[in-house]
Amino acid sequence: MELTRKHSFHGELTVPGDKSISHRGIMFGAISNGLTEVTNFLQGADCLSTIACFRQLGIEIENDGSRVLVHGKGLHGLKGSEQVLDVGNSGTTLRLISGILAGQSFQSTLNGDASIRKRPMKRIFKPLSEMGARFQCWDAMHFPEHPAKSSSDCAPFTIQGGSLRHIHYQSPIASAQVKSSILLAGLYADGITRVTEPVLSRNHTELMLAGFGANIVSTETTAAVWPEPVLEGQSICVPGDISSAAYFIALGLISPNSEFLIQNVGVNPTRSGILRAALAMGGNLTLLNERTVSGEPVADILVKSSSLHGIVVEGELIPTLIDELPVIAVMAAFAEGETVIKDAQELKVKESDRIASVTENLTAMGADALPAWDGMIIRGGRAIHGARIHTYGDHRIAMAFAVAGLNADGVTSFDEEQCVAVSYPSFYEDINKLLA
Ligand code: S3P
């Protein structure tokens, strides 16, 4: 695929359902009693991996391409699978399902693609082991034909669940995947399980589990869950994914003569740091029709072309825009002055090392972008030209650099551009809709 500069984007757009909320709808539905209906479910590869894993664990799940029906079997209704559970590219599936599997009396083995096999799992092994689960990692080279033990902290691994002790875990990282994994294991523990984070991460698990009937309380950066709740199936309407809307927010702000409305976007404050960052950069964004849907704040976002300037992105803001940092870095290259991104070392352990993949591709396009150990520094204002983008199979790198390519001189091309299907299968079609 090749992209060249386009002059203006107009109209209206609805982005697909939120990835984090779609995963949780399936998982929490599976361990609840009766039927859970998930509408506007994200039909991206990651969430389809979650469906496949829970089907393998004995849950009937109907998927008509938009609405998903999960026939839940209650907290203790999952069945062990002889086959390896394949999470594909999805870190959320792997880390959250591990919390649930920690509370089951059977053994499960989990694996995923080449990217997932490099992602750190010690962050969940440590707390879940403290609770009583046991883990064995396998050498990926010889797996599964010749299983050889490995001392790595990555997939593939086997988890032996069982009766769990409650803990109060002081998490060294602000990670909703870690927090959620422990809270889900806490449903099976012998007392109240608590997780304290250094900075609050996205709270979809806390909001949605409460909606299913769990006793779960959040106080500042601590979440506490009571064990053995009776969870009842729910109707969940998934809002549009702000992480997907972020590419269009950036596109509208940096492209001249553009104005469009992105409808039905989830704007939960633990996720909407992109709005705060874009406004601080001088972006012309307006939230319209603010409402609450399935316990989550939702709005329509009006985006207009803007002259942007550099900012510092750091501290408590980071977990609220962690997945949006690649496209914020692209915006920074089109802004006047310097943008500093710090406290974001988590970028190194995402689907690619995003400090390296972002700065390498920005540099290839002529931008002034320097990597740092916990982020990057981008000095805007240089002419940006087309280049060959190395996506590293990372959906967020492909989409962030599509936004850059649509505003660059000359041609931008990509390797593995189809990796966008992980979270946004209709991404390229949706760009064309705003050009029509
Ligand atoms: C997610 C949490 C974030 C995010 C990921 C989805 C979730 O990861 O990057 O895309 O659904 O809980 P961390 O919690 O590890 O930061």
GROMACS .gro file of C-alpha atoms in nm, residues 4-424:
model
  421
    4THR     CA    1   0.039   1.035  -0.051
    5ARG     CA    2  -0.069   1.373   0.085
    6LYS     CA    3  -0.443   1.440   0.087
    7HIS     CA    4  -0.576   1.789   0.129
    8SER     CA    5  -0.887   1.781   0.339
    9PHE     CA    6  -1.101   1.541   0.540
   10HIS     CA    7  -1.473   1.600   0.602
   11GLY     CA    8  -1.790   1.430   0.718
   12GLU     CA    9  -1.875   1.189   0.996
   13LEU     CA   10  -1.717   0.870   1.117
   14THR     CA   11  -1.788   0.598   1.373
   15VAL     CA   12  -1.483   0.406   1.493
   16PRO     CA   13  -1.514   0.036   1.592
   17GLY     CA   14  -1.588  -0.079   1.946
   18ASP     CA   15  -1.338  -0.040   2.227
   19LYS     CA   16  -1.083  -0.322   2.241
   20SER     CA   17  -1.037  -0.325   2.620
   21ILE     CA   18  -1.412  -0.324   2.685
   22SER     CA   19  -1.484  -0.589   2.417
   23HIS     CA   20  -1.232  -0.831   2.572
   24ARG     CA   21  -1.378  -0.780   2.917
   25GLY     CA   22  -1.737  -0.830   2.798
   26ILE     CA   23  -1.649  -1.180   2.675
   27MET     CA   24  -1.438  -1.275   2.977
   28PHE     CA   25  -1.676  -1.150   3.244
   29GLY     CA   26  -1.975  -1.294   3.054
   30ALA     CA   27  -1.804  -1.636   3.047
   31ILE     CA   28  -1.770  -1.648   3.427
   32SER     CA   29  -2.120  -1.509   3.495
   33ASN     CA   30  -2.450  -1.695   3.514
   34GLY     CA   31  -2.669  -1.688   3.202
   35LEU     CA   32  -2.658  -1.478   2.891
   36THR     CA   33  -2.434  -1.177   2.825
   37GLU     CA   34  -2.499  -0.973   2.513
   38VAL     CA   35  -2.214  -0.758   2.379
   39THR     CA   36  -2.319  -0.514   2.107
   40ASN     CA   37  -2.078  -0.308   1.894
   41PHE     CA   38  -1.817  -0.573   1.982
   42LEU     CA   39  -1.479  -0.508   1.818
   43GLN     CA   40  -1.433  -0.775   1.551
   44GLY     CA   41  -1.055  -0.727   1.554
   45ALA     CA   42  -0.809  -1.016   1.568
   46ASP     CA   43  -0.725  -0.957   1.937
   47CYS     CA   44  -1.084  -0.980   2.060
   48LEU     CA   45  -1.151  -1.279   1.833
   49SER     CA   46  -0.860  -1.451   2.011
   50THR     CA   47  -1.041  -1.397   2.341
   51ILE     CA   48  -1.358  -1.555   2.198
   52ALA     CA   49  -1.159  -1.853   2.067
   53CYS     CA   50  -0.990  -1.910   2.405
   54PHE     CA   51  -1.318  -1.907   2.600
   55ARG     CA   52  -1.483  -2.139   2.348
   56GLN     CA   53  -1.196  -2.378   2.412
   57LEU     CA   54  -1.267  -2.348   2.785
   58GLY     CA   55  -1.620  -2.480   2.721
   59ILE     CA   56  -1.817  -2.156   2.680
   60GLU     CA   57  -2.071  -2.131   2.397
   61ILE     CA   58  -2.027  -1.796   2.221
   62GLU     CA   59  -2.237  -1.682   1.923
   63ASN     CA   60  -2.093  -1.407   1.704
   64ASP     CA   61  -2.297  -1.263   1.416
   65GLY     CA   62  -2.028  -1.014   1.314
   66SER     CA   63  -2.143  -0.731   1.540
   67ARG     CA   64  -2.341  -0.865   1.836
   68VAL     CA   65  -2.190  -1.140   2.050
   69LEU     CA   66  -2.386  -1.369   2.285
   70VAL     CA   67  -2.191  -1.537   2.563
   71HIS     CA   68  -2.360  -1.828   2.739
   72GLY     CA   69  -2.191  -1.790   3.078
   73LYS     CA   70  -2.142  -2.083   3.311
   74GLY     CA   71  -2.073  -1.900   3.636
   75LEU     CA   72  -1.752  -1.848   3.832
   76HIS     CA   73  -1.671  -2.222   3.845
   77GLY     CA   74  -1.810  -2.336   3.508
   78LEU     CA   75  -1.498  -2.332   3.286
   79LYS     CA   76  -1.357  -2.664   3.161
   80GLY     CA   77  -0.986  -2.735   3.110
   81SER     CA   78  -0.861  -2.755   2.752
   82GLU     CA   79  -0.625  -3.028   2.626
   83GLN     CA   80  -0.520  -2.793   2.345
   84VAL     CA   81  -0.293  -2.493   2.385
   85LEU     CA   82  -0.490  -2.166   2.420
   86ASP     CA   83  -0.367  -1.934   2.143
   87VAL     CA   84  -0.392  -1.562   2.227
   88GLY     CA   85  -0.245  -1.450   1.890
   89ASN     CA   86  -0.106  -1.096   1.928
   90SER     CA   87  -0.315  -1.007   2.233
   91GLY     CA   88  -0.140  -0.916   2.558
   92THR     CA   89  -0.476  -0.828   2.715
   93THR     CA   90  -0.613  -1.177   2.646
   94LEU     CA   91  -0.300  -1.342   2.784
   95ARG     CA   92  -0.267  -1.140   3.104
   96LEU     CA   93  -0.638  -1.123   3.195
   97ILE     CA   94  -0.719  -1.487   3.116
   98SER     CA   95  -0.421  -1.589   3.333
   99GLY     CA   96  -0.591  -1.424   3.632
  100ILE     CA   97  -0.906  -1.628   3.569
  101LEU     CA   98  -0.710  -1.950   3.505
  102ALA     CA   99  -0.517  -1.898   3.831
  103GLY     CA  100  -0.844  -1.970   4.012
  104GLN     CA  101  -0.926  -2.295   3.826
  105SER     CA  102  -0.834  -2.640   3.954
  106PHE     CA  103  -0.707  -2.748   3.609
  107GLN     CA  104  -0.389  -2.679   3.413
  108SER     CA  105  -0.382  -2.457   3.103
  109THR     CA  106  -0.110  -2.387   2.849
  110LEU     CA  107  -0.101  -2.053   2.668
  111ASN     CA  108   0.088  -1.936   2.362
  112GLY     CA  109   0.071  -1.660   2.102
  113ASP     CA  110   0.250  -1.507   1.805
  114ALA     CA  111   0.618  -1.406   1.778
  115SER     CA  112   0.547  -1.064   1.936
  116ILE     CA  113   0.358  -1.208   2.234
  117ARG     CA  114   0.641  -1.456   2.299
  118LYS     CA  115   0.872  -1.158   2.367
  119ARG     CA  116   0.642  -0.971   2.606
  120PRO     CA  117   0.719  -0.977   2.979
  121MET     CA  118   0.492  -1.197   3.189
  122LYS     CA  119   0.684  -1.180   3.517
  123ARG     CA  120   0.462  -0.884   3.600
  124ILE     CA  121   0.167  -1.128   3.638
  125PHE     CA  122   0.361  -1.443   3.739
  126LYS     CA  123   0.486  -1.268   4.054
  127PRO     CA  124   0.152  -1.163   4.208
  128LEU     CA  125  -0.039  -1.470   4.085
  129SER     CA  126   0.235  -1.697   4.229
  130GLU     CA  127   0.208  -1.513   4.560
  131MET     CA  128  -0.163  -1.600   4.550
  132GLY     CA  129  -0.080  -1.970   4.494
  133ALA     CA  130  -0.084  -2.029   4.116
  134ARG     CA  131   0.216  -2.208   3.960
  135PHE     CA  132   0.379  -2.129   3.626
  136GLN     CA  133   0.616  -2.312   3.393
  137CYS     CA  134   0.758  -2.138   3.084
  138TRP     CA  135   0.853  -2.339   2.773
  139ASP     CA  136   1.127  -2.290   2.517
  140ALA     CA  137   0.936  -2.138   2.225
  141MET     CA  138   1.180  -2.283   1.967
  142HIS     CA  139   1.084  -2.643   2.041
  143PHE     CA  140   0.727  -2.591   2.155
  144PRO     CA  141   0.493  -2.784   2.155
  145GLU     CA  142   0.650  -3.084   1.978
  146HIS     CA  143   0.949  -3.116   2.214
  147PRO     CA  144   0.859  -2.925   2.530
  148ALA     CA  145   1.176  -2.807   2.702
  149LYS     CA  146   1.159  -2.599   3.019
  150SER     CA  147   1.271  -2.238   2.991
  151SER     CA  148   1.373  -1.985   3.253
  152SER     CA  149   1.231  -1.697   3.048
  153ASP     CA  150   0.934  -1.496   3.171
  154CYS     CA  151   0.744  -1.518   2.845
  155ALA     CA  152   0.484  -1.730   2.668
  156PRO     CA  153   0.446  -2.016   2.600
  157PHE     CA  154   0.371  -2.115   2.958
  158THR     CA  155   0.158  -2.353   3.161
  159ILE     CA  156  -0.044  -2.230   3.455
  160GLN     CA  157  -0.165  -2.458   3.733
  161GLY     CA  158  -0.446  -2.288   3.919
  162GLY     CA  159  -0.610  -2.381   4.246
  163SER     CA  160  -0.727  -2.233   4.571
  164LEU     CA  161  -0.582  -1.887   4.606
  165ARG     CA  162  -0.469  -1.665   4.892
  166HIS     CA  163  -0.577  -1.300   4.892
  167ILE     CA  164  -0.299  -1.041   4.871
  168HIS     CA  165  -0.253  -0.667   4.876
  169TYR     CA  166  -0.024  -0.616   4.578
  170GLN     CA  167   0.180  -0.296   4.543
  171SER     CA  168   0.224  -0.295   4.168
  172PRO     CA  169   0.551  -0.138   4.052
  173ILE     CA  170   0.388  -0.040   3.720
  174ALA     CA  171   0.065   0.137   3.625
  175SER     CA  172  -0.078  -0.145   3.414
  176ALA     CA  173  -0.447  -0.225   3.378
  177GLN     CA  174  -0.355  -0.568   3.247
  178VAL     CA  175  -0.163  -0.648   3.567
  179LYS     CA  176  -0.430  -0.493   3.791
  180SER     CA  177  -0.711  -0.677   3.610
  181SER     CA  178  -0.529  -1.011   3.619
  182ILE     CA  179  -0.493  -0.988   3.999
  183LEU     CA  180  -0.851  -0.866   4.053
  184LEU     CA  181  -0.986  -1.156   3.843
  185ALA     CA  182  -0.778  -1.404   4.044
  186GLY     CA  183  -0.915  -1.230   4.355
  187LEU     CA  184  -1.265  -1.352   4.262
  188TYR     CA  185  -1.133  -1.700   4.357
  189ALA     CA  186  -0.928  -1.602   4.667
  190ASP     CA  187  -0.986  -1.663   5.038
  191GLY     CA  188  -1.036  -1.298   5.132
  192ILE     CA  189  -1.033  -0.942   4.995
  193THR     CA  190  -0.769  -0.890   4.724
  194ARG     CA  191  -0.625  -0.542   4.678
  195VAL     CA  192  -0.405  -0.386   4.411
  196THR     CA  193  -0.235  -0.048   4.456
  197GLU     CA  194  -0.083   0.114   4.147
  198PRO     CA  195   0.176   0.393   4.135
  199VAL     CA  196  -0.061   0.588   3.908
  200LEU     CA  197  -0.420   0.497   3.817
  201SER     CA  198  -0.448   0.290   3.496
  202ARG     CA  199  -0.767   0.235   3.293
  203ASN     CA  200  -1.053   0.122   3.517
  204HIS     CA  201  -1.279  -0.073   3.278
  205THR     CA  202  -1.241  -0.391   3.486
  206GLU     CA  203  -1.355  -0.218   3.803
  207LEU     CA  204  -1.654  -0.054   3.631
  208MET     CA  205  -1.768  -0.359   3.437
  209LEU     CA  206  -1.715  -0.621   3.710
  210ALA     CA  207  -1.928  -0.409   3.944
  211GLY     CA  208  -2.197  -0.406   3.674
  212PHE     CA  209  -2.193  -0.788   3.666
  213GLY     CA  210  -2.251  -0.791   4.044
  214ALA     CA  211  -1.900  -0.814   4.193
  215ASN     CA  212  -1.825  -0.631   4.513
  216ILE     CA  213  -1.537  -0.411   4.399
  217VAL     CA  214  -1.432  -0.077   4.546
  218SER     CA  215  -1.180   0.177   4.416
  219THR     CA  216  -1.016   0.435   4.640
  220GLU     CA  217  -0.762   0.657   4.463
  221THR     CA  218  -0.505   0.413   4.318
  222THR     CA  219  -0.622   0.104   4.510
  223ALA     CA  220  -0.888  -0.140   4.388
  224ALA     CA  221  -1.029  -0.406   4.623
  225VAL     CA  222  -1.238  -0.708   4.523
  226TRP     CA  223  -1.432  -0.949   4.745
  227PRO     CA  224  -1.420  -1.322   4.657
  228GLU     CA  225  -1.689  -1.560   4.533
  229PRO     CA  226  -1.946  -1.309   4.402
  230VAL     CA  227  -2.253  -1.427   4.214
  231LEU     CA  228  -2.201  -1.269   3.873
  232GLU     CA  229  -2.507  -1.233   3.647
  233GLY     CA  230  -2.498  -1.194   3.267
  234GLN     CA  231  -2.541  -0.837   3.137
  235SER     CA  232  -2.615  -0.640   2.823
  236ILE     CA  233  -2.303  -0.443   2.731
  237CYS     CA  234  -2.302  -0.177   2.462
  238VAL     CA  235  -1.936  -0.115   2.373
  239PRO     CA  236  -1.847   0.251   2.297
  240GLY     CA  237  -1.616   0.342   2.008
  241ASP     CA  238  -1.248   0.297   2.091
  242ILE     CA  239  -1.072   0.625   2.177
  243SER     CA  240  -0.744   0.455   2.086
  244SER     CA  241  -0.881   0.412   1.730
  245ALA     CA  242  -1.038   0.760   1.728
  246ALA     CA  243  -0.690   0.896   1.819
  247TYR     CA  244  -0.562   0.842   1.461
  248PHE     CA  245  -0.849   1.051   1.327
  249ILE     CA  246  -0.810   1.317   1.596
  250ALA     CA  247  -0.446   1.352   1.487
  251LEU     CA  248  -0.538   1.340   1.117
  252GLY     CA  249  -0.803   1.614   1.153
  253LEU     CA  250  -0.575   1.840   1.358
  254ILE     CA  251  -0.267   1.824   1.133
  255SER     CA  252  -0.440   1.812   0.791
  256PRO     CA  253  -0.528   2.153   0.643
  257ASN     CA  254  -0.894   2.238   0.563
  258SER     CA  255  -1.038   1.951   0.764
  259GLU     CA  256  -1.339   1.929   0.991
  260PHE     CA  257  -1.526   1.614   1.089
  261LEU     CA  258  -1.725   1.449   1.366
  262ILE     CA  259  -1.618   1.122   1.528
  263GLN     CA  260  -1.932   0.974   1.682
  264ASN     CA  261  -1.982   0.756   1.989
  265VAL     CA  262  -1.631   0.757   2.138
  266GLY     CA  263  -1.557   0.626   2.490
  267VAL     CA  264  -1.408   0.917   2.689
  268ASN     CA  265  -1.346   0.750   3.026
  269PRO     CA  266  -1.095   0.986   3.198
  270THR     CA  267  -0.855   0.693   3.258
  271ARG     CA  268  -0.835   0.657   2.877
  272SER     CA  269  -0.882   1.006   2.736
  273GLY     CA  270  -0.536   1.157   2.791
  274ILE     CA  271  -0.515   1.202   2.412
  275LEU     CA  272  -0.785   1.470   2.439
  276ARG     CA  273  -0.595   1.654   2.714
  277ALA     CA  274  -0.265   1.628   2.522
  278ALA     CA  275  -0.420   1.742   2.192
  279LEU     CA  276  -0.591   2.039   2.360
  280ALA     CA  277  -0.264   2.135   2.532
  281MET     CA  278  -0.094   2.128   2.188
  282GLY     CA  279  -0.349   2.383   2.067
  283GLY     CA  280  -0.585   2.135   1.900
  284ASN     CA  281  -0.938   2.247   1.814
  285LEU     CA  282  -1.148   1.966   1.963
  286THR     CA  283  -1.504   1.989   2.095
  287LEU     CA  284  -1.688   1.719   2.291
  288LEU     CA  285  -2.058   1.704   2.203
  289ASN     CA  286  -2.353   1.501   2.330
  290GLU     CA  287  -2.173   1.371   2.642
  291ARG     CA  288  -2.357   1.073   2.793
  292THR     CA  289  -2.308   0.748   2.986
  293VAL     CA  290  -2.350   0.410   2.811
  294SER     CA  291  -2.311   0.078   2.996
  295GLY     CA  292  -2.143   0.263   3.282
  296GLU     CA  293  -1.882   0.429   3.056
  297PRO     CA  294  -1.868   0.801   2.958
  298VAL     CA  295  -1.922   0.853   2.584
  299ALA     CA  296  -1.920   1.162   2.356
  300ASP     CA  297  -1.901   1.272   1.994
  301ILE     CA  298  -1.579   1.456   1.908
  302LEU     CA  299  -1.566   1.744   1.659
  303VAL     CA  300  -1.215   1.784   1.513
  304LYS     CA  301  -1.092   2.088   1.316
  305SER     CA  302  -0.755   2.166   1.152
  306SER     CA  303  -0.526   2.340   1.399
  307SER     CA  304  -0.179   2.489   1.437
  308LEU     CA  305  -0.013   2.270   1.698
  309HIS     CA  306   0.277   2.341   1.930
  310GLY     CA  307   0.501   2.112   2.134
  311ILE     CA  308   0.427   2.005   2.495
  312VAL     CA  309   0.569   1.785   2.771
  313VAL     CA  310   0.378   1.456   2.814
  314GLU     CA  311   0.465   1.291   3.147
  315GLY     CA  312   0.359   1.156   3.485
  316GLU     CA  313  -0.003   1.069   3.561
  317LEU     CA  314  -0.104   1.147   3.204
  318ILE     CA  315   0.102   0.859   3.063
  319PRO     CA  316  -0.122   0.560   3.153
  320THR     CA  317  -0.425   0.752   3.017
  321LEU     CA  318  -0.269   0.775   2.668
  322ILE     CA  319  -0.013   0.493   2.664
  323ASP     CA  320  -0.143   0.341   2.337
  324GLU     CA  321  -0.177   0.684   2.175
  325LEU     CA  322   0.189   0.789   2.220
  326PRO     CA  323   0.292   0.677   1.869
  327VAL     CA  324   0.033   0.904   1.708
  328ILE     CA  325   0.105   1.186   1.957
  329ALA     CA  326   0.469   1.161   1.844
  330VAL     CA  327   0.350   1.197   1.482
  331MET     CA  328   0.146   1.505   1.579
  332ALA     CA  329   0.458   1.645   1.749
  333ALA     CA  330   0.654   1.615   1.424
  334PHE     CA  331   0.392   1.840   1.259
  335ALA     CA  332   0.384   2.086   1.554
  336GLU     CA  333   0.600   2.392   1.618
  337GLY     CA  334   0.867   2.351   1.885
  338GLU     CA  335   0.972   2.064   2.108
  339THR     CA  336   0.763   1.778   2.246
  340VAL     CA  337   0.910   1.571   2.528
  341ILE     CA  338   0.755   1.233   2.615
  342LYS     CA  339   0.885   1.091   2.945
  343ASP     CA  340   0.791   0.837   3.215
  344ALA     CA  341   0.683   0.611   2.927
  345GLN     CA  342   0.934   0.322   2.946
  346GLU     CA  343   0.635   0.084   2.913
  347LEU     CA  344   0.645   0.172   2.541
  348LYS     CA  345   0.941  -0.066   2.508
  349VAL     CA  346   0.731  -0.373   2.593
  350LYS     CA  347   0.424  -0.316   2.376
  351GLU     CA  348   0.354  -0.499   2.046
  352SER     CA  349   0.688  -0.355   1.931
  353ASP     CA  350   0.951  -0.148   2.115
  354ARG     CA  351   0.757   0.170   2.042
  355ILE     CA  352   1.036   0.408   2.148
  356ALA     CA  353   1.255   0.251   1.878
  357SER     CA  354   0.986   0.193   1.614
  358VAL     CA  355   0.842   0.547   1.644
  359THR     CA  356   1.175   0.734   1.642
  360GLU     CA  357   1.319   0.517   1.363
  361ASN     CA  358   1.020   0.579   1.135
  362LEU     CA  359   0.993   0.950   1.221
  363THR     CA  360   1.363   0.991   1.139
  364ALA     CA  361   1.311   0.807   0.808
  365MET     CA  362   1.043   1.066   0.724
  366GLY     CA  363   1.283   1.355   0.792
  367ALA     CA  364   1.167   1.446   1.145
  368ASP     CA  365   1.400   1.533   1.431
  369ALA     CA  366   1.319   1.253   1.677
  370LEU     CA  367   1.553   1.130   1.951
  371PRO     CA  368   1.488   0.818   2.157
  372ALA     CA  369   1.532   0.837   2.536
  373TRP     CA  370   1.528   0.556   2.795
  374ASP     CA  371   1.176   0.649   2.908
  375GLY     CA  372   1.032   0.821   2.601
  376MET     CA  373   1.148   1.050   2.321
  377ILE     CA  374   1.212   1.411   2.220
  378ILE     CA  375   1.066   1.543   1.896
  379ARG     CA  376   1.149   1.884   1.753
  380GLY     CA  377   0.874   1.977   1.511
  381GLY     CA  378   0.875   2.208   1.215
  382ARG     CA  379   1.093   2.011   0.970
  383ALA     CA  380   0.956   1.915   0.627
  384ILE     CA  381   0.821   1.560   0.652
  385HIS     CA  382   0.863   1.336   0.347
  386GLY     CA  383   0.739   0.992   0.252
  387ALA     CA  384   0.941   0.683   0.345
  388ARG     CA  385   0.920   0.306   0.370
  389ILE     CA  386   0.765   0.243   0.715
  390HIS     CA  387   0.873  -0.060   0.918
  391THR     CA  388   0.565  -0.148   1.120
  392TYR     CA  389   0.725  -0.440   1.309
  393GLY     CA  390   0.380  -0.596   1.272
  394ASP     CA  391   0.253  -0.340   1.526
  395HIS     CA  392  -0.098  -0.213   1.443
  396ARG     CA  393  -0.046   0.118   1.623
  397ILE     CA  394   0.276   0.193   1.431
  398ALA     CA  395   0.101   0.123   1.098
  399MET     CA  396  -0.191   0.356   1.181
  400ALA     CA  397   0.018   0.635   1.335
  401PHE     CA  398   0.241   0.647   1.025
  402ALA     CA  399  -0.055   0.633   0.788
  403VAL     CA  400  -0.156   0.966   0.948
  404ALA     CA  401   0.197   1.098   0.884
  405GLY     CA  402   0.200   0.965   0.526
  406LEU     CA  403  -0.125   1.146   0.445
  407ASN     CA  404   0.050   1.475   0.535
  408ALA     CA  405   0.398   1.408   0.391
  409ASP     CA  406   0.567   1.510   0.064
  410GLY     CA  407   0.595   1.212  -0.172
  411VAL     CA  408   0.508   0.848  -0.119
  412THR     CA  409   0.485   0.651   0.206
  413SER     CA  410   0.475   0.272   0.189
  414PHE     CA  411   0.452   0.007   0.459
  415ASP     CA  412   0.553  -0.348   0.534
  416GLU     CA  413   0.283  -0.565   0.696
  417GLU     CA  414   0.019  -0.289   0.671
  418GLN     CA  415  -0.255  -0.547   0.731
  419CYS     CA  416  -0.154  -0.566   1.098
  420VAL     CA  417  -0.415  -0.291   1.155
  421ALA     CA  418  -0.668  -0.579   1.167
  422VAL     CA  419  -0.557  -0.646   1.527
  423SER     CA  420  -0.764  -0.350   1.650
  424TYR     CA  421  -0.911  -0.169   1.347
   0.00000   0.00000   0.00000
